[in-house]
């Protein structure tokens, strides 16, 4: 791989052992996929940080890096961890919080922003065309498809190492020629609500796998768009989608295979009549608009019924905005629990809930696989109606 003089210095250890280790791994991985050079990044987002996922080996790897003097060279943020650091919501296994905090402290030492959210674009929106290294699949697909920034689906450690040297290898979705649709998807549905958007995303991911779909569909808002994209990145390995009317980059669809998706193709268990123990919104983490919408529903339907729970999971930056506006307090008065820093998929929920209902296609996909929970799909409004008994 070609390295500039400055990159060579880092590779040879002139900026310390931690940067050298980071650079050598990035170069090795890049060479394995045939990358000819590196590209400078402006922003990194690390994922896979729950102690539940990385255990002692991951924690010790991060602590070693931090102790060797590793420091982020670019703006860097963090994905959700295994629990809400601001209040007790989930009974944690013995020693879990202490180990999770050691992970966070290692990142703090390395100069990462402790955002703990899967929507880093609500903390700082990258610019169109900017090269970044993000490691959360729902954020990656949003960045490529909606924002027009450029990132591959970086594995957890790679995004951390990329932050430390401010570079990643130039391959995949960083390169213009690779940002081309591989299949056309025509969505023949009427109005698409958030739950349907999740089901649609799961279907597209299943069909497209690691391809790039060009999607023609009825116009949806940002919430449904985020839910759809996150779902296709979960059921498939989709890193980018062209959504007609949303994605700014041009796409040539001539000669592509065309697949139609209609109502019968996206049936998902609705289970509206069936009671769930937890009603949950915020996968990907809720935006301030989501919180305002949910408040509107509660103001028309009432409060969470006794024996039921309603969670909104969000990032601490969005929570601060909701608190400033008074939205958070009003939601909480209706019995809503606003959870920051984590989400039901990455938290060690164990058998805390046997049945969960959500508007998220990604959570629909993962909750049963990760926790063995039965999952129902409902729109945000249907969730509020079910939780309030209306
Ligand atoms: Fe975010 Fe958790 Fe969903 S990390 S995208 S809320 S699975």
Tab-separated table of N, CA, C and O in Angstrom, residues 214-301:
chain	number	residue	atom	x	y	z
A	214	UNK	N	-31.640	0.737	-5.254
A	214	UNK	CA	-32.205	2.038	-5.641
A	214	UNK	C	-33.701	1.904	-5.377
A	214	UNK	O	-34.388	1.111	-6.027
A	215	UNK	N	-34.199	2.667	-4.418
A	215	UNK	CA	-35.570	2.442	-3.937
A	215	UNK	C	-36.499	3.569	-4.384
A	215	UNK	O	-36.259	4.741	-4.064
A	216	UNK	N	-37.557	3.192	-5.121
A	216	UNK	CA	-38.613	4.163	-5.438
A	216	UNK	C	-39.773	3.843	-4.519
A	216	UNK	O	-40.272	2.710	-4.517
A	217	UNK	N	-40.185	4.797	-3.738
A	217	UNK	CA	-41.227	4.532	-2.736
A	217	UNK	C	-41.978	5.813	-2.410
A	217	UNK	O	-41.483	6.914	-2.689
A	218	UNK	N	-43.180	5.687	-1.815
A	218	UNK	CA	-43.887	6.893	-1.387
A	218	UNK	C	-43.032	7.664	-0.380
A	218	UNK	O	-42.264	7.063	0.378
A	219	UNK	N	-43.192	8.975	-0.377
A	219	UNK	CA	-42.383	9.825	0.507
A	219	UNK	C	-42.659	9.484	1.985
A	219	UNK	O	-43.822	9.285	2.363
A	220	UNK	N	-41.595	9.364	2.770
A	220	UNK	CA	-41.775	9.155	4.224
A	220	UNK	C	-40.945	10.199	4.974
A	220	UNK	O	-40.020	10.787	4.416
A	221	UNK	N	-41.263	10.396	6.249
A	221	UNK	CA	-40.515	11.356	7.077
A	221	UNK	C	-39.206	10.744	7.556
A	221	UNK	O	-38.905	9.570	7.306
A	222	UNK	N	-38.439	11.549	8.299
A	222	UNK	CA	-37.112	11.128	8.741
A	222	UNK	C	-37.167	9.903	9.675
A	222	UNK	O	-36.312	9.034	9.611
A	223	UNK	N	-38.217	9.823	10.509
A	223	UNK	CA	-38.307	8.687	11.448
A	223	UNK	C	-38.443	7.379	10.686
A	223	UNK	O	-37.690	6.417	10.916
A	224	UNK	N	-39.409	7.334	9.765
A	224	UNK	CA	-39.638	6.097	8.998
A	224	UNK	C	-38.404	5.774	8.147
A	224	UNK	O	-38.026	4.607	8.006
A	225	UNK	N	-37.762	6.796	7.645
A	225	UNK	CA	-36.567	6.598	6.818
A	225	UNK	C	-35.444	5.944	7.647
A	225	UNK	O	-34.816	4.968	7.230
A	226	UNK	N	-35.215	6.490	8.841
A	226	UNK	CA	-34.161	5.932	9.707
A	226	UNK	C	-34.477	4.489	10.092
A	226	UNK	O	-33.605	3.632	10.126
A	227	UNK	N	-35.777	4.252	10.386
A	227	UNK	CA	-36.173	2.893	10.799
A	227	UNK	C	-36.001	1.921	9.628
A	227	UNK	O	-35.497	0.809	9.788
A	228	UNK	N	-36.386	2.349	8.430
A	228	UNK	CA	-36.270	1.478	7.253
A	228	UNK	C	-34.791	1.154	6.959
A	228	UNK	O	-34.424	-0.001	6.740
A	229	UNK	N	-33.961	2.193	6.963
A	229	UNK	CA	-32.546	1.982	6.632
A	229	UNK	C	-31.867	1.095	7.682
A	229	UNK	O	-31.105	0.180	7.352
A	230	UNK	N	-32.163	1.348	8.958
A	230	UNK	CA	-31.560	0.537	10.033
A	230	UNK	C	-31.965	-0.923	9.873
A	230	UNK	O	-31.153	-1.834	10.078
A	231	UNK	N	-33.225	-1.152	9.490
A	231	UNK	CA	-33.709	-2.532	9.349
A	231	UNK	C	-33.003	-3.240	8.209
A	231	UNK	O	-32.604	-4.401	8.341
A	232	UNK	N	-32.795	-2.544	7.077
A	232	UNK	CA	-32.142	-3.247	5.956
A	232	UNK	C	-30.657	-3.495	6.252
A	232	UNK	O	-30.069	-4.442	5.750
A	233	UNK	N	-30.076	-2.641	7.101
A	233	UNK	CA	-28.683	-2.872	7.494
A	233	UNK	C	-28.591	-4.020	8.502
A	233	UNK	O	-27.513	-4.564	8.720
A	234	UNK	N	-29.738	-4.384	9.123
A	234	UNK	CA	-29.734	-5.484	10.099
A	234	UNK	C	-29.997	-6.829	9.427
A	234	UNK	O	-29.280	-7.804	9.665
A	235	UNK	N	-31.005	-6.886	8.534
A	235	UNK	CA	-31.338	-8.178	7.908
A	235	UNK	C	-30.388	-8.481	6.753
A	235	UNK	O	-30.232	-9.628	6.361
A	236	UNK	N	-29.769	-7.440	6.181
A	236	UNK	CA	-28.756	-7.630	5.149
A	236	UNK	C	-27.480	-6.953	5.623
A	236	UNK	O	-27.389	-6.554	6.780
A	237	UNK	N	-26.498	-6.813	4.740
A	237	UNK	CA	-25.299	-6.057	5.132
A	237	UNK	C	-25.249	-4.794	4.301
A	237	UNK	O	-24.182	-4.406	3.827
A	238	UNK	N	-26.401	-4.175	4.124
A	238	UNK	CA	-26.477	-3.014	3.237
A	238	UNK	C	-25.784	-1.816	3.910
A	238	UNK	O	-26.086	-1.493	5.051
A	239	UNK	N	-24.868	-1.176	3.190
A	239	UNK	CA	-24.173	-0.012	3.746
A	239	UNK	C	-24.650	1.287	3.141
A	239	UNK	O	-24.362	2.377	3.653
A	240	UNK	N	-25.362	1.161	2.023
A	240	UNK	CA	-25.857	2.375	1.361
A	240	UNK	C	-27.082	2.017	0.541
A	240	UNK	O	-27.162	0.923	-0.028
A	241	UNK	N	-28.046	2.931	0.492
A	241	UNK	CA	-29.209	2.765	-0.388
A	241	UNK	C	-29.455	4.098	-1.068
A	241	UNK	O	-29.241	5.160	-0.459
A	242	UNK	N	-29.854	4.042	-2.317
A	242	UNK	CA	-30.348	5.255	-2.980
A	242	UNK	C	-31.850	5.292	-2.745
A	242	UNK	O	-32.548	4.360	-3.135
A	243	UNK	N	-32.325	6.335	-2.096
A	243	UNK	CA	-33.771	6.480	-1.911
A	243	UNK	C	-34.187	7.661	-2.773
A	243	UNK	O	-33.687	8.788	-2.577
A	244	UNK	N	-35.055	7.383	-3.740
A	244	UNK	CA	-35.453	8.418	-4.695
A	244	UNK	C	-36.018	9.625	-3.945
A	244	UNK	O	-36.873	9.468	-3.063
A	245	UNK	N	-35.533	10.810	-4.273
A	245	UNK	CA	-36.028	12.028	-3.623
A	245	UNK	C	-35.289	12.357	-2.331
A	245	UNK	O	-35.507	13.415	-1.748
A	246	UNK	N	-34.430	11.440	-1.854
A	246	UNK	CA	-33.692	11.670	-0.590
A	246	UNK	C	-32.187	11.717	-0.854
A	246	UNK	O	-31.506	12.674	-0.489
A	247	UNK	N	-31.675	10.659	-1.501
A	247	UNK	CA	-30.231	10.564	-1.723
A	247	UNK	C	-29.822	11.577	-2.788
A	247	UNK	O	-30.410	11.626	-3.871
A	248	UNK	N	-28.807	12.386	-2.443
A	248	UNK	CA	-28.445	13.480	-3.366
A	248	UNK	C	-27.564	12.998	-4.514
A	248	UNK	O	-27.537	13.612	-5.566
A	249	UNK	N	-26.831	11.926	-4.307
A	249	UNK	CA	-25.944	11.459	-5.381
A	249	UNK	C	-26.746	10.927	-6.551
A	249	UNK	O	-27.819	10.345	-6.381
A	250	UNK	N	-26.191	11.085	-7.738
A	250	UNK	CA	-26.857	10.590	-8.944
A	250	UNK	C	-26.682	9.080	-9.051
A	250	UNK	O	-25.666	8.551	-8.647
A	251	UNK	N	-27.673	8.441	-9.677
A	251	UNK	CA	-27.555	6.989	-9.843
A	251	UNK	C	-28.018	6.605	-11.237
A	251	UNK	O	-29.019	7.133	-11.716
A	252	UNK	N	-27.285	5.693	-11.850
A	252	UNK	CA	-27.680	5.176	-13.149
A	252	UNK	C	-28.333	3.815	-12.924
A	252	UNK	O	-27.681	2.881	-12.457
A	253	UNK	N	-29.619	3.710	-13.264
A	253	UNK	CA	-30.323	2.445	-12.986
A	253	UNK	C	-30.533	1.620	-14.267
A	253	UNK	O	-31.191	0.586	-14.209
A	254	UNK	N	-29.954	2.093	-15.391
A	254	UNK	CA	-30.216	1.359	-16.629
A	254	UNK	C	-29.644	-0.067	-16.556
A	254	UNK	O	-28.531	-0.289	-16.076
A	255	UNK	N	-30.474	-1.000	-16.985
A	255	UNK	CA	-30.055	-2.404	-17.041
A	255	UNK	C	-30.120	-3.148	-15.717
A	255	UNK	O	-29.748	-4.319	-15.654
A	256	UNK	N	-30.582	-2.491	-14.661
A	256	UNK	CA	-30.609	-3.185	-13.359
A	256	UNK	C	-31.826	-4.093	-13.235
A	256	UNK	O	-32.898	-3.791	-13.774
A	257	UNK	N	-31.659	-5.169	-12.494
A	257	UNK	CA	-32.806	-6.026	-12.168
A	257	UNK	C	-33.805	-5.195	-11.362
A	257	UNK	O	-33.394	-4.381	-10.515
A	258	UNK	N	-35.109	-5.403	-11.616
A	258	UNK	CA	-36.123	-4.626	-10.898
A	258	UNK	C	-36.982	-5.567	-10.052
A	258	UNK	O	-37.470	-6.569	-10.559
A	259	UNK	N	-37.127	-5.242	-8.772
A	259	UNK	CA	-37.959	-6.078	-7.888
A	259	UNK	C	-39.090	-5.212	-7.344
A	259	UNK	O	-38.844	-4.097	-6.874
A	260	UNK	N	-40.320	-5.756	-7.416
A	260	UNK	CA	-41.461	-5.016	-6.855
A	260	UNK	C	-41.763	-5.559	-5.459
A	260	UNK	O	-41.726	-6.767	-5.243
A	261	UNK	N	-42.057	-4.644	-4.546
A	261	UNK	CA	-42.461	-5.081	-3.197
A	261	UNK	C	-43.842	-4.497	-2.911
A	261	UNK	O	-44.036	-3.278	-2.979
A	262	UNK	N	-44.790	-5.387	-2.619
A	262	UNK	CA	-46.160	-4.951	-2.302
A	262	UNK	C	-46.542	-5.363	-0.895
A	262	UNK	O	-45.729	-5.947	-0.161
A	263	UNK	N	-47.780	-5.081	-0.551
A	263	UNK	CA	-48.285	-5.344	0.808
A	263	UNK	C	-48.045	-6.794	1.252
A	263	UNK	O	-47.600	-7.048	2.356
A	264	UNK	N	-48.315	-7.734	0.357
A	264	UNK	CA	-48.222	-9.166	0.737
A	264	UNK	C	-46.776	-9.595	1.046
A	264	UNK	O	-46.550	-10.585	1.726
A	265	UNK	N	-45.806	-8.819	0.564
A	265	UNK	CA	-44.403	-9.208	0.772
A	265	UNK	C	-43.848	-8.783	2.128
A	265	UNK	O	-42.759	-9.201	2.509
A	266	UNK	N	-44.539	-7.909	2.810
A	266	UNK	CA	-43.909	-7.372	4.036
A	266	UNK	C	-44.726	-7.632	5.294
A	266	UNK	O	-44.641	-6.894	6.258
A	267	UNK	N	-45.514	-8.718	5.275
A	267	UNK	CA	-46.338	-8.969	6.457
A	267	UNK	C	-45.428	-9.230	7.660
A	267	UNK	O	-44.431	-9.942	7.571
A	268	UNK	N	-45.755	-8.612	8.764
A	268	UNK	CA	-44.978	-8.812	9.981
A	268	UNK	C	-46.011	-8.968	11.095
A	268	UNK	O	-47.053	-8.317	11.058
A	269	UNK	N	-45.717	-9.781	12.069
A	269	UNK	CA	-46.689	-10.029	13.128
A	269	UNK	C	-47.053	-8.706	13.823
A	269	UNK	O	-46.206	-8.067	14.431
A	270	UNK	N	-48.314	-8.313	13.703
A	270	UNK	CA	-48.728	-7.034	14.288
A	270	UNK	C	-49.082	-7.184	15.776
A	270	UNK	O	-48.710	-6.374	16.604
A	271	UNK	N	-49.829	-8.238	16.092
A	271	UNK	CA	-50.183	-8.555	17.490
A	271	UNK	C	-50.741	-7.368	18.255
A	271	UNK	O	-50.424	-7.193	19.432
A	272	UNK	N	-51.537	-6.538	17.607
A	272	UNK	CA	-52.023	-5.346	18.301
A	272	UNK	C	-52.903	-5.702	19.496
A	272	UNK	O	-52.842	-5.063	20.532
A	273	UNK	N	-53.702	-6.767	19.354
A	273	UNK	CA	-54.612	-7.125	20.440
A	273	UNK	C	-53.897	-7.750	21.634
A	273	UNK	O	-54.452	-7.875	22.715
A	274	UNK	N	-52.639	-8.122	21.443
A	274	UNK	CA	-51.949	-8.882	22.489
A	274	UNK	C	-51.128	-7.942	23.390
A	274	UNK	O	-50.378	-7.100	22.888
A	275	UNK	N	-51.271	-8.102	24.714
A	275	UNK	CA	-50.572	-7.187	25.625
A	275	UNK	C	-49.074	-7.491	25.631
A	275	UNK	O	-48.660	-8.638	25.562
A	276	UNK	N	-48.262	-6.454	25.697
A	276	UNK	CA	-46.822	-6.640	25.838
A	276	UNK	C	-46.413	-6.059	27.175
A	276	UNK	O	-47.096	-5.204	27.730
A	277	UNK	N	-45.266	-6.502	27.695
A	277	UNK	CA	-44.807	-5.968	28.987
A	277	UNK	C	-44.107	-4.627	28.793
A	277	UNK	O	-44.122	-3.772	29.665
A	278	UNK	N	-43.453	-4.483	27.636
A	278	UNK	CA	-42.731	-3.226	27.365
A	278	UNK	C	-43.117	-2.704	25.989
A	278	UNK	O	-43.114	-3.454	25.010
A	279	UNK	N	-43.436	-1.417	25.933
A	279	UNK	CA	-43.667	-0.734	24.656
A	279	UNK	C	-42.462	0.176	24.461
A	279	UNK	O	-42.082	0.907	25.391
A	280	UNK	N	-41.878	0.109	23.293
A	280	UNK	CA	-40.565	0.748	23.167
A	280	UNK	C	-40.385	1.426	21.810
A	280	UNK	O	-40.695	0.879	20.765
A	281	UNK	N	-39.878	2.656	21.876
A	281	UNK	CA	-39.580	3.466	20.689
A	281	UNK	C	-38.143	3.961	20.845
A	281	UNK	O	-37.720	4.292	21.952
A	282	UNK	N	-37.392	4.011	19.748
A	282	UNK	CA	-36.050	4.588	19.858
A	282	UNK	C	-34.963	3.658	19.392
A	282	UNK	O	-33.879	3.615	19.975
A	283	UNK	N	-35.223	2.925	18.300
A	283	UNK	CA	-34.175	2.116	17.659
A	283	UNK	C	-34.271	2.369	16.165
A	283	UNK	O	-35.197	1.879	15.556
A	284	UNK	N	-33.350	3.146	15.582
A	284	UNK	CA	-32.259	3.890	16.190
A	284	UNK	C	-32.775	4.918	17.220
A	284	UNK	O	-33.950	5.296	17.191
A	285	UNK	N	-31.870	5.377	18.066
A	285	UNK	CA	-32.221	6.326	19.127
A	285	UNK	C	-33.133	7.441	18.625
A	285	UNK	O	-32.939	7.980	17.532
A	286	UNK	N	-34.120	7.779	19.473
A	286	UNK	CA	-35.154	8.742	19.069
A	286	UNK	C	-34.587	10.142	18.823
A	286	UNK	O	-33.638	10.577	19.488
A	287	UNK	N	-35.191	10.823	17.870
A	287	UNK	CA	-34.856	12.228	17.601
A	287	UNK	C	-35.774	13.107	18.447
A	287	UNK	O	-36.766	12.623	19.017
A	288	UNK	N	-35.494	14.385	18.471
A	288	UNK	CA	-36.365	15.310	19.216
A	288	UNK	C	-37.764	15.332	18.581
A	288	UNK	O	-38.774	15.393	19.283
A	289	UNK	N	-37.833	15.193	17.246
A	289	UNK	CA	-39.143	15.166	16.573
A	289	UNK	C	-39.935	13.929	17.010
A	289	UNK	O	-41.138	14.003	17.237
A	290	UNK	N	-39.247	12.783	17.121
A	290	UNK	CA	-39.932	11.559	17.585
A	290	UNK	C	-40.549	11.813	18.958
A	290	UNK	O	-41.679	11.415	19.231
A	291	UNK	N	-39.782	12.472	19.825
A	291	UNK	CA	-40.264	12.677	21.197
A	291	UNK	C	-41.457	13.631	21.215
A	291	UNK	O	-42.417	13.419	21.943
A	292	UNK	N	-41.385	14.642	20.365
A	292	UNK	CA	-42.539	15.569	20.291
A	292	UNK	C	-43.778	14.826	19.793
A	292	UNK	O	-44.877	15.016	20.305
A	293	UNK	N	-43.606	13.955	18.771
A	293	UNK	CA	-44.753	13.207	18.225
A	293	UNK	C	-45.356	12.288	19.284
A	293	UNK	O	-46.575	12.205	19.430
A	294	UNK	N	-44.479	11.612	20.021
A	294	UNK	CA	-44.985	10.664	21.019
A	294	UNK	C	-45.721	11.417	22.126
A	294	UNK	O	-46.763	10.986	22.611
A	295	UNK	N	-45.191	12.587	22.480
A	295	UNK	CA	-45.885	13.406	23.481
A	295	UNK	C	-47.294	13.762	22.991
A	295	UNK	O	-48.263	13.684	23.749
A	296	UNK	N	-47.393	14.113	21.708
A	296	UNK	CA	-48.722	14.442	21.146
A	296	UNK	C	-49.679	13.265	21.318
A	296	UNK	O	-50.822	13.431	21.717
A	297	UNK	N	-49.183	12.055	21.034
A	297	UNK	CA	-50.056	10.873	21.170
A	297	UNK	C	-50.485	10.702	22.628
A	297	UNK	O	-51.647	10.446	22.913
A	298	UNK	N	-49.534	10.843	23.557
A	298	UNK	CA	-49.901	10.677	24.970
A	298	UNK	C	-50.892	11.756	25.384
A	298	UNK	O	-51.799	11.500	26.160
A	299	UNK	N	-50.715	12.964	24.846
A	299	UNK	CA	-51.639	14.030	25.260
A	299	UNK	C	-53.040	13.751	24.733
A	299	UNK	O	-54.012	14.187	25.305
A	300	UNK	N	-53.156	12.985	23.641
A	300	UNK	CA	-54.527	12.685	23.232
A	300	UNK	C	-55.044	11.362	23.810
A	300	UNK	O	-56.242	11.221	23.972
A	301	UNK	N	-54.166	10.412	24.172
A	301	UNK	CA	-54.681	9.115	24.650
A	301	UNK	C	-54.610	8.931	26.170
A	301	UNK	O	-55.238	8.032	26.708
